[in-house]
Structure formats: structure tokens, C-alpha cells
């Protein structure tokens, strides 16, 4: 029996080296293990043939006394720091997760719709052949069908590809912003402690 989902990438618990500056400017080292997220890949969908990813995202850290932001309007509320609607790291992470889910849904829905229509049209071509049709006749009919299908679907597939690329570019840019904000926070907290 095949597993329901398998690990997308190998995960290791890696020791991270942390330095803490004391008043005497002595550095103390502390090792700790960090847990890593394990994204899982589920079995392929029987129609779309897409393998959905089950994300194991840690919860977005909320500052003390923070309220949960509305997931559809991330900059509507004031940030916990009182920045008047500024976007904080948690908002960027939430926005990243929502955009990633929307991209996965776009991908799944497009191929589900496309393959459903494809299988239906293919079956229609095969059903329209006479019962006395040979294997060669079926192959020729399907060859003509495949060519027409690709030409017919070119505009729709190109539109999907352009939208997928646009959203993927947004996702990469947002991911870079999230990681940069995390790095900036680490550097600033290190500088404050030294």
C-alpha cells in the first residue's frame, strides 16, 4: 500500500550557533535544535494528475497583546507597533501563505477543468467511430483530435501560463521580503544586545 503522503524534502534538525554578548564582551555559545517544517506531497488527483502539497507551516508569531488581522485585508488595521497600517513580518508571512494557496488552487483548477474537457472530447471522438473501425482508424482519429485539441486550447493554456508566471513571480518577491524582514529582525536584535 502506498503512503498517503510523503516528505517533499529531507529535513534535518540542525544545530544553530547563537552568540550572546555580555557586559564584559565575552561571548557565550548556546546550541539548540530547531525543528524544520515538513511539507508533504499527497497522491495525485485522478483527473488533474496534480500532486497537492500539504504545507506544515508553523503558526505566525503574534506579539503580546496583538489582535488577529483580517486575512483578506492585511493592511487595513494598525500594526501592534502603532505604525498606522504598516505591514509587519507576520502580515507578510500570512500574505505569502494565502498567495501560495491561491496559486496552488489556480494550478489544480485549471488542470482539473482542462483534463475533464479533454477526456470528454476524446471519448466523444472514440464513440463517433463506427464499431468496425480498426486500431489504425482509431489512431488516426485520435491523432487528428490531439492536433485540433492543442490548437484549440493554445490561447487558454497561454493565458494560464502567463497568469501562473505572474503569480509565481509575486510569490517569489513576497518570499524574499519575508526572509529579508526576518534577517533584518535578527541583525537588529543582535545589535541591540551587543
Phi, psi and omega in degrees: 000133181284147178293151181296318178212151179234161183292132181289318179225160174290140177238139179231148171272113185254136176287135176248138182268124180240132178251138176237124180274130177262177180298328180274012181058027173270143181257130176251138180257138177228128177260138173213156180264137176251137177276144180250151179287145178243098174285136183248150177249123181274168177298155183294148174293137184294336181258310184280339182065016177270140178263107181293147178259131176259109185277137177250074182272133173291153180296147179290126181294134178250133176295159179302135178076007181280150176258157181285131181278153179290125187291347183259350179219084191290336182253013184288324186259161176289144178286166181296332180278357179079030184277006176066053176090008179290149182274127179257173184304316180301321178294319178296320178295317179295317178298320177300313181296319179294318179295321178296319178295319179295322178294317177298320179294318177302313181299309181298312184294321179298310184287330175296312179295314182298313182291326177298313178295321180298310182296323179294314180293321179297316179295324178297318178297315181293324180290333180280351177284147177293155181297336181274005182295138179276173178298322179296320177298318179296318180297319179293318179296318179291325178298315177296318180299313181300317180297314179296321182297314181297317180293320181293323185268357185304312183296317180294317180293321177295320178296318177298315181299317179295317178295318179298316179295318180299312180293323180294321177297318176299319181296318179295317179296318179294321177298319178296320178297318179298312182293323178295319179296322177295315179297316179299319178295319178295315181295316181293322178290326177293317180293325178292326183280344182263000000 
